[in-house]
XYZ file of C-alpha atoms in Angstrom:
493
model
C 40.209 17.698 -60.466
C 36.575 16.678 -60.812
C 37.540 13.029 -60.447
C 39.492 13.832 -57.248
C 36.491 15.730 -55.796
C 34.153 12.797 -56.562
C 36.587 10.399 -54.894
C 36.811 12.444 -51.672
C 33.116 13.336 -51.431
C 31.108 11.238 -48.884
C 28.887 8.749 -50.549
C 25.395 7.873 -49.336
C 25.127 4.252 -48.244
C 21.604 2.865 -47.707
C 21.082 1.247 -44.289
C 21.290 -2.491 -44.131
C 18.045 -4.308 -43.397
C 19.571 -6.048 -40.399
C 20.155 -2.775 -38.564
C 17.654 -2.075 -35.799
C 16.027 1.315 -35.762
C 17.076 3.561 -32.874
C 14.918 3.121 -29.819
C 14.010 6.800 -29.753
C 12.209 6.468 -33.131
C 10.635 3.078 -32.492
C 6.813 3.425 -32.221
C 5.513 2.334 -28.859
C 3.375 -0.765 -28.513
C 1.277 -1.193 -25.393
C 0.166 -4.509 -23.984
C -2.792 -4.282 -21.645
C -3.479 -7.077 -19.149
C -7.036 -6.669 -17.915
C -8.084 -8.713 -14.872
C -11.859 -9.260 -14.887
C -11.789 -11.147 -11.559
C -9.190 -9.028 -9.765
C -11.431 -8.026 -6.841
C -12.799 -11.561 -6.362
C -9.411 -13.267 -6.560
C -7.764 -10.696 -4.295
C -10.476 -11.348 -1.707
C -9.699 -15.072 -1.774
C -12.889 -16.116 -3.594
C -12.962 -18.802 -6.274
C -14.240 -16.969 -9.361
C -15.364 -20.284 -10.880
C -18.114 -20.504 -8.235
C -21.131 -18.284 -7.668
C -19.665 -15.483 -5.548
C -19.782 -11.717 -5.294
C -18.333 -8.766 -3.406
C -20.479 -6.063 -1.877
C -19.738 -2.483 -0.882
C -21.747 0.262 0.742
C -22.620 3.220 -1.474
C -24.422 6.164 0.137
C -25.360 3.963 3.083
C -26.872 1.182 0.966
C -25.137 -2.157 0.255
C -24.803 -3.191 -3.376
C -22.779 -5.730 -5.324
C -19.446 -4.512 -6.658
C -18.078 -7.575 -8.474
C -19.834 -10.757 -9.613
C -18.351 -14.023 -10.853
C -19.288 -15.514 -14.208
C -21.220 -18.332 -12.523
C -23.313 -15.768 -10.648
C -23.944 -13.834 -13.864
C -25.345 -16.966 -15.445
C -27.866 -17.064 -12.581
C -28.953 -13.492 -13.351
C -26.877 -11.650 -10.731
C -25.393 -8.341 -11.887
C -23.181 -5.662 -10.253
C -24.995 -2.806 -8.447
C -27.742 -5.253 -7.473
C -28.704 -5.390 -3.790
C -27.503 -8.507 -1.906
C -31.075 -9.463 -1.041
C -32.131 -9.412 -4.688
C -29.027 -11.365 -5.685
C -29.688 -14.056 -3.077
C -33.280 -14.336 -4.315
C -31.930 -15.160 -7.793
C -29.018 -17.307 -6.626
C -29.608 -18.785 -3.130
C -26.132 -20.321 -2.955
C -24.361 -17.052 -3.758
C -21.326 -16.392 -1.545
C -21.064 -12.692 -0.671
C -18.152 -10.957 1.047
C -17.300 -7.339 1.760
C -14.947 -5.669 -0.683
C -11.484 -4.612 0.535
C -9.809 -2.165 -1.917
C -6.498 -2.559 -0.085
C -6.342 -6.236 -1.083
C -6.858 -5.246 -4.724
C -4.075 -2.674 -4.421
C -1.691 -5.279 -3.018
C -2.649 -7.804 -5.716
C -2.077 -5.263 -8.491
C 1.331 -4.396 -7.024
C 2.226 -8.087 -7.069
C 1.103 -8.407 -10.694
C 3.027 -5.267 -11.681
C 6.109 -6.718 -10.024
C 5.714 -9.828 -12.185
C 5.194 -7.655 -15.275
C 8.621 -6.069 -14.777
C 10.128 -9.397 -15.864
C 8.673 -8.736 -19.334
C 9.065 -4.993 -19.788
C 10.985 -2.209 -18.027
C 7.933 0.051 -18.426
C 4.947 -1.203 -16.464
C 2.142 1.127 -15.487
C -0.647 0.484 -13.040
C -2.567 3.719 -13.625
C -5.683 1.720 -14.455
C -7.684 0.365 -11.509
C -8.151 -3.156 -12.884
C -5.413 -3.577 -15.472
C -1.696 -3.249 -16.191
C -0.054 -1.554 -19.147
C 3.301 -2.779 -20.484
C 5.310 -1.004 -23.165
C 6.691 -3.955 -25.146
C 8.025 -2.549 -28.405
C 11.622 -3.098 -27.300
C 10.961 -6.583 -25.868
C 9.298 -8.399 -28.772
C 12.508 -9.826 -30.206
C 13.668 -11.016 -26.789
C 10.469 -13.013 -26.202
C 10.090 -14.279 -29.762
C 7.341 -11.951 -30.995
C 4.060 -10.549 -29.782
C 2.171 -13.844 -29.604
C 4.935 -15.596 -27.692
C 5.277 -12.680 -25.293
C 1.563 -12.635 -24.680
C 1.387 -16.349 -23.910
C 4.397 -16.241 -21.574
C 2.876 -13.309 -19.700
C -0.478 -15.081 -19.516
C 1.138 -18.151 -17.955
C 3.051 -16.034 -15.448
C -0.088 -14.168 -14.362
C -2.041 -17.402 -14.135
C 0.698 -18.814 -11.926
C -0.007 -15.958 -9.471
C -3.692 -16.900 -9.593
C -5.157 -14.213 -11.856
C -6.942 -14.608 -15.182
C -6.108 -11.874 -17.718
C -7.347 -10.617 -21.078
C -4.353 -9.456 -23.132
C -4.412 -7.076 -26.089
C -1.696 -5.093 -27.884
C -2.217 -1.717 -29.533
C -0.174 1.415 -30.313
C -2.102 3.494 -27.756
C -2.686 2.689 -24.062
C -6.368 3.649 -24.256
C -7.015 1.386 -27.244
C -5.162 -1.528 -25.651
C -7.185 -1.111 -22.460
C -10.459 -0.959 -24.352
C -9.670 -4.065 -26.415
C -8.540 -6.057 -23.353
C -11.575 -4.970 -21.340
C -13.841 -6.199 -24.156
C -11.832 -9.462 -24.308
C -10.747 -8.728 -27.923
C -7.292 -10.289 -27.768
C -5.820 -8.820 -30.923
C -2.419 -7.441 -31.863
C -2.522 -4.092 -33.660
C 0.915 -2.677 -34.364
C 0.090 0.133 -36.797
C -1.691 3.296 -35.532
C -3.345 3.698 -38.946
C -5.322 0.489 -38.363
C -6.775 1.549 -35.028
C -9.729 3.535 -36.380
C -10.802 0.762 -38.717
C -10.596 -1.777 -35.850
C -12.312 0.340 -33.203
C -14.829 2.030 -35.509
C -17.560 -0.679 -35.393
C -17.498 -0.840 -31.588
C -20.474 0.687 -29.748
C -20.166 3.931 -27.822
C -20.961 2.181 -24.553
C -17.663 0.307 -24.828
C -15.551 3.438 -25.323
C -15.639 4.547 -21.703
C -17.625 7.736 -22.250
C -19.730 9.239 -19.510
C -23.229 7.700 -19.406
C -24.951 11.052 -19.943
C -22.663 11.864 -22.878
C -23.353 8.476 -24.447
C -27.101 9.086 -24.122
C -26.800 12.529 -25.730
C -24.823 11.063 -28.631
C -27.278 8.182 -29.013
C -30.209 10.604 -29.263
C -28.532 12.185 -32.310
C -28.272 8.816 -34.026
C -24.599 8.210 -33.223
C -24.176 4.552 -32.264
C -20.545 3.609 -32.942
C -17.107 5.176 -32.730
C -16.981 5.396 -36.529
C -20.107 7.564 -36.410
C -18.378 9.964 -34.007
C -15.180 10.100 -36.057
C -17.177 11.131 -39.127
C -18.521 14.264 -37.384
C -16.554 17.557 -37.583
C -14.230 18.089 -34.616
C -15.128 21.745 -34.111
C -18.802 20.938 -33.789
C -18.109 18.063 -31.378
C -15.997 20.306 -29.146
C -18.600 23.067 -29.061
C -21.526 20.736 -28.399
C -20.050 18.027 -26.170
C -16.907 19.573 -24.692
C -13.176 18.917 -25.140
C -13.247 15.720 -23.052
C -14.907 13.856 -25.908
C -12.167 14.847 -28.361
C -9.514 13.962 -25.818
C -10.894 10.447 -25.416
C -11.176 9.985 -29.193
C -7.579 11.143 -29.691
C -6.399 8.760 -26.960
C -8.148 5.829 -28.634
C -6.707 6.726 -32.039
C -3.168 7.060 -30.685
C -2.930 10.838 -31.048
C -2.469 11.531 -27.345
C 1.193 12.109 -26.468
C 0.724 11.657 -22.727
C 2.295 8.497 -21.305
C 1.121 6.476 -18.321
C 3.159 6.618 -15.137
C 5.896 4.056 -14.734
C 5.738 1.529 -11.903
C 8.961 0.941 -10.019
C 9.703 -2.210 -8.113
C 10.247 -1.494 -4.426
C 13.943 -1.798 -3.583
C 15.052 -4.968 -1.835
C 18.365 -5.826 -0.320
C 19.894 -9.298 -0.479
C 23.497 -10.140 0.283
C 25.435 -13.016 1.741
C 28.871 -14.092 2.929
C 30.362 -17.580 2.963
C 32.547 -18.281 5.943
C 35.998 -19.894 5.507
C 35.054 -22.690 7.910
C 32.219 -23.883 10.121
C 32.049 -21.450 13.034
C 29.975 -21.919 16.161
C 30.964 -18.878 18.221
C 29.255 -15.553 17.766
C 32.476 -13.560 17.989
C 33.885 -15.572 15.100
C 31.114 -15.166 12.520
C 29.644 -11.819 13.623
C 32.260 -9.763 11.660
C 30.663 -11.185 8.490
C 27.291 -9.896 9.710
C 28.813 -6.469 10.312
C 30.171 -6.466 6.744
C 26.687 -7.217 5.432
C 25.248 -4.384 7.510
C 27.846 -1.986 6.100
C 26.847 -3.146 2.619
C 23.189 -2.561 3.521
C 23.990 0.950 4.775
C 25.742 1.811 1.504
C 22.767 0.399 -0.433
C 20.431 2.637 1.564
C 22.594 5.755 1.314
C 22.635 5.522 -2.487
C 18.822 5.435 -2.502
C 18.321 7.914 0.368
C 16.355 5.235 2.169
C 16.203 3.396 5.482
C 14.943 0.012 6.654
C 12.159 -0.815 9.042
C 13.138 -4.475 9.429
C 15.885 -6.914 8.393
C 16.179 -10.683 8.439
C 19.418 -12.562 9.016
C 19.680 -16.215 8.037
C 22.453 -18.414 9.392
C 23.195 -21.318 7.028
C 24.215 -24.721 8.423
C 25.456 -27.940 6.849
C 22.491 -30.206 5.993
C 20.205 -28.369 8.411
C 17.555 -25.702 7.944
C 18.789 -22.152 8.206
C 18.312 -20.256 11.471
C 16.334 -17.042 10.858
C 16.792 -13.983 13.051
C 14.282 -11.204 12.431
C 14.850 -7.655 13.602
C 12.042 -5.076 13.612
C 12.998 -1.493 14.329
C 10.802 0.968 16.165
C 11.955 3.702 13.782
C 13.435 3.283 10.310
C 17.228 3.464 10.388
C 20.286 3.000 8.199
C 22.861 3.104 10.979
C 24.923 -0.130 10.689
C 26.246 0.155 14.240
C 22.763 0.454 15.694
C 21.500 -2.553 13.695
C 24.602 -4.568 14.607
C 24.062 -3.884 18.307
C 20.431 -5.042 18.137
C 21.229 -8.116 16.035
C 23.954 -9.130 18.454
C 21.441 -8.866 21.315
C 19.183 -11.313 19.487
C 21.973 -13.668 18.410
C 23.255 -13.978 21.962
C 19.871 -15.456 22.904
C 19.385 -17.581 19.792
C 20.463 -21.229 20.150
C 22.301 -22.557 17.109
C 21.572 -26.178 16.053
C 24.917 -26.459 14.254
C 27.982 -24.398 13.296
C 27.421 -21.599 10.797
C 28.620 -21.983 7.213
C 27.276 -18.759 5.679
C 25.228 -15.702 6.595
C 22.633 -13.925 4.468
C 20.904 -10.605 5.078
C 17.528 -9.637 3.572
C 15.353 -6.570 3.792
C 12.183 -5.725 1.908
C 10.985 -3.078 4.366
C 12.828 -0.226 2.639
C 11.249 3.171 3.258
C 12.294 6.757 2.413
C 14.866 8.159 4.802
C 13.556 10.816 7.160
C 16.441 12.807 8.625
C 16.015 13.824 12.211
C 15.953 17.472 13.154
C 18.734 18.654 15.397
C 18.322 21.036 18.269
C 20.756 23.522 19.727
C 20.028 21.958 23.085
C 20.517 18.378 24.155
C 16.797 17.426 24.125
C 17.121 15.685 20.756
C 20.146 13.711 21.868
C 18.288 12.515 24.960
C 15.314 11.471 22.834
C 17.585 9.442 20.516
C 19.230 7.771 23.492
C 15.818 6.974 24.913
C 14.620 5.421 21.638
C 17.823 3.396 21.309
C 17.399 2.105 24.838
C 13.803 1.097 24.093
C 14.871 -0.784 20.951
C 17.619 -2.555 22.858
C 15.123 -3.592 25.531
C 12.716 -4.810 22.871
C 15.456 -6.883 21.219
C 16.432 -8.379 24.553
C 12.962 -9.041 25.979
C 10.950 -9.644 22.847
C 8.557 -7.675 20.672
C 5.635 -8.286 23.055
C 7.475 -6.989 26.093
C 7.038 -3.261 25.400
C 3.535 -1.882 25.198
C 2.134 1.576 24.676
C -0.618 3.253 26.677
C -3.521 3.754 24.355
C -7.190 4.641 24.574
C -10.189 2.439 23.846
C -13.396 3.619 22.199
C -15.040 4.012 25.598
C -16.330 7.092 27.444
C -16.162 5.591 30.953
C -12.726 6.647 32.290
C -12.117 3.438 34.222
C -12.450 1.430 30.979
C -10.821 3.818 28.505
C -7.159 3.057 29.269
C -5.443 0.081 27.584
C -1.988 -1.185 26.744
C -1.226 -2.049 23.127
C 1.671 -3.002 20.872
C 1.172 0.062 18.686
C 1.293 3.682 19.755
C -2.015 5.490 19.952
C -3.157 7.185 16.781
C -4.142 10.823 16.679
C -7.489 11.252 18.359
C -10.040 13.979 18.515
C -9.348 16.650 21.102
C -10.851 15.692 24.441
C -11.245 17.584 27.708
C -8.179 17.281 29.971
C -7.657 13.981 31.773
C -5.557 13.404 34.911
C -2.336 11.416 34.678
C -3.198 9.502 37.872
C -6.618 7.858 37.759
C -7.777 6.277 41.005
C -8.938 2.688 40.784
C -11.733 3.349 43.272
C -13.103 6.918 43.408
C -12.891 8.432 46.878
C -15.852 10.340 48.376
C -15.225 13.970 49.313
C -17.002 17.068 50.524
C -17.699 19.543 47.689
C -17.826 22.450 50.159
C -14.046 22.136 50.594
C -13.312 22.509 46.872
C -12.865 25.422 44.512
C -14.349 24.447 41.126
C -13.352 25.525 37.633
C -16.055 26.679 35.270
C -15.986 23.811 32.745
C -18.182 20.780 33.220
C -18.191 17.442 31.339
C -21.085 15.010 31.503
C -20.454 11.305 30.877
C -23.494 9.044 30.540
C -22.719 5.617 29.128
C -22.783 1.880 29.722
C -26.545 1.317 29.882
C -26.178 -1.617 27.505
C -23.760 -3.751 29.539
C -25.177 -3.491 33.048
C -22.592 -0.965 34.328
C -24.210 2.392 33.611
C -22.617 5.652 34.722
C -24.098 9.138 34.727
C -21.685 11.697 36.073
C -20.780 15.366 35.871
C -16.980 15.744 35.898
C -15.253 18.962 36.951
C -11.753 20.148 37.732
C -11.325 21.463 41.252
C -8.617 22.529 43.746
C -8.720 21.453 47.370
C -7.410 23.401 50.355
C -3.981 21.755 49.995
C -3.676 23.148 46.449
C -3.999 19.827 44.671
C -5.661 19.803 41.262
C -8.342 17.114 41.326
C -10.650 15.512 38.803
C -13.949 15.120 40.653
C -17.435 14.090 39.630
C -20.940 14.242 40.974
C -22.822 10.976 40.656
C -26.185 11.845 39.119
C -27.840 8.691 40.340
C -30.396 9.048 43.156
C -28.557 9.615 46.461
C -25.278 10.010 44.539
C -22.516 12.069 46.064
C -19.216 13.718 45.109
C -16.072 11.712 44.426
C -12.434 12.289 43.516
C -11.492 10.185 40.452
C -7.998 11.412 39.638
C -5.158 13.826 40.311
C -3.359 15.983 37.805
C 0.392 16.223 37.986
């Protein structure tokens, strides 16, 4: 009986060494790519030369980023441009554009997704990649680091790369250009301990307070009791220390590559008539609509490429006034363009691309037919724009000008929201007409416009709204120049 029980009882089998530990229990390893010249490179400057970027802080210009060649000449960030030019007369200085840095970091994060599914761009000048699950694929940490370095250099950016079990430690090591690989959390304190407090990213005032007590390095801080540190310096200090030591469970946000659509169709034969190959375009648009519906998105623009035999492809670009995912609407507009596009040769294949994918904004529906009329109006405008060209339709917009006769313009973009102004007439007369103020009934409000003294066309007028004896609502002004009279400048509807 005992022998039978031993035979049926499950036996413990030790795991084989070749088995990979489950991903859920695998400790995370963060690779930080720090870009010391991100702002300079994004602005189009050659960081090998003496160059710098300036920004205005509290109304005073100061240097934001400085190249290594400029540093060797004594130029430092936060220095005034005049002082920097006195030290380095050949220094090239440009204004900083944070939007260019944002775009460059997005491009670098997009490249980082080829090495790790988890890329974070929470840091302003660096990327974080979680690479614990990718080391075997790229042949180890050193091989992964070199491949990533070459990829980033191919985009034009120089990076310092460091690997550590915590994001904060990896960022600190990369920022200090300590390109090490630390896989075990237990080794972090011994590696980071000798580093000075100034390198840990503490607040300047906090670092000064710690330095006055004789604390110079991270190891000195770690030796102090935690309760006393929290009472004296606040919980932020402990939070930063825990993040550096890998005891912070918070994870950086994950960067997602913007969705892109690419699809193509090969035609059974060379076709030169639109009616013959356009059904393939309609199939691609249906595929695009399904792609967008699954992501609850819409497109702002699409590009169609018609492939020919031994000839360059014919591109047809379509920009929509409002984001849409209606395949019939896009097909109608593309057909308008194709009918006016000469083809150099018969079409062998068609391809459809779109990178302008935006979140879908459903339209509100009204019980009345106002919404339907608005949609019809917008569709008609888009059809006109496709037929006549993007430059054909222009919006009335306002210039930064107080003189009414110079304030109205036509532009390709609709006018942005502007500050509330006094009422303006819809019909503005080109030449103001003189009138008799005794025949008018004036409203109470008055608006004075005095401008243009710098360009030789000064005006100084008091504008008022008035009604004449015929009941018309007029926009009139009194010219405040010597011997000036009263004039009608516009009529309200």
